[in-house]
Phi, psi and omega in degrees: 000336183274344184294315181301306179300322180293317179296318180298317179295321180294319178296322178297324181293338179256006180280113184290342179289348183271359175080226186293163179296327177297314179296317179297318180296318178295318179296316179299320179298316179296318178297318180301313180296316180298315180295318178295316182301309183281330175297317179292323180296335177265316188288321184296309177297321180297318179294321178296315179294316180297317179298317179295319180295317179296315179300314181296326179286323182281327181232070188290342185257014178271162178299318182297314180298315179298322177295316178298316179295319179297316179298315180297317180294317179294320178297313180298318180295318179298314179295318178299315178298315180298315179298316179299318180292322178295314180295324178298317180292331180278356176103002180269069187298315182296315179294318180298321179297317178298317181294315183289340175288326181223070186294332182295317180298311181288329176294322177297319176296322177296321177297317178297318177297318179296320178297319177298316178295323177299312180296317179298317179299315179295320179294321178294317178297319178299313181296321179297312179296321179298317178296319178296320179297312179302314182298318181301313184280335173289323175296318177299321179295322178295318178296318178302316184291329179278328182261349182062027177235151175278128180266120179246130176277155179285000000 
């Protein structure tokens, strides 16, 4: 998990558009923090879900595993029922009937879809922040080059 942020920071240090070494170091530091923040926001929940799934698969007859499986099934069923009712209200009666007949199956698909949207949202936020960081330090480099002074933020 640390390789990506470190590589991004290293690439920033050799980017000539960032100006002085002080400016590059500050930019690299900001990129490192941004990469760690969003990397952890994706990796930690994914590792928790994967760990729970592996545990439940390896020890299926324990209380903890049965509890994890029960929570997953109830969550999926709740989401499936909710999804079916929303589609029913929107006029999709045939689709809603299929969902409400087997809400756990469709709820599980909904959970996977929600997880995908979560990851996409985090990646978009990471890219947005990364672009803002680059722009900030490239602007500082332009100011440095015109004034011949190093610009330090407070």
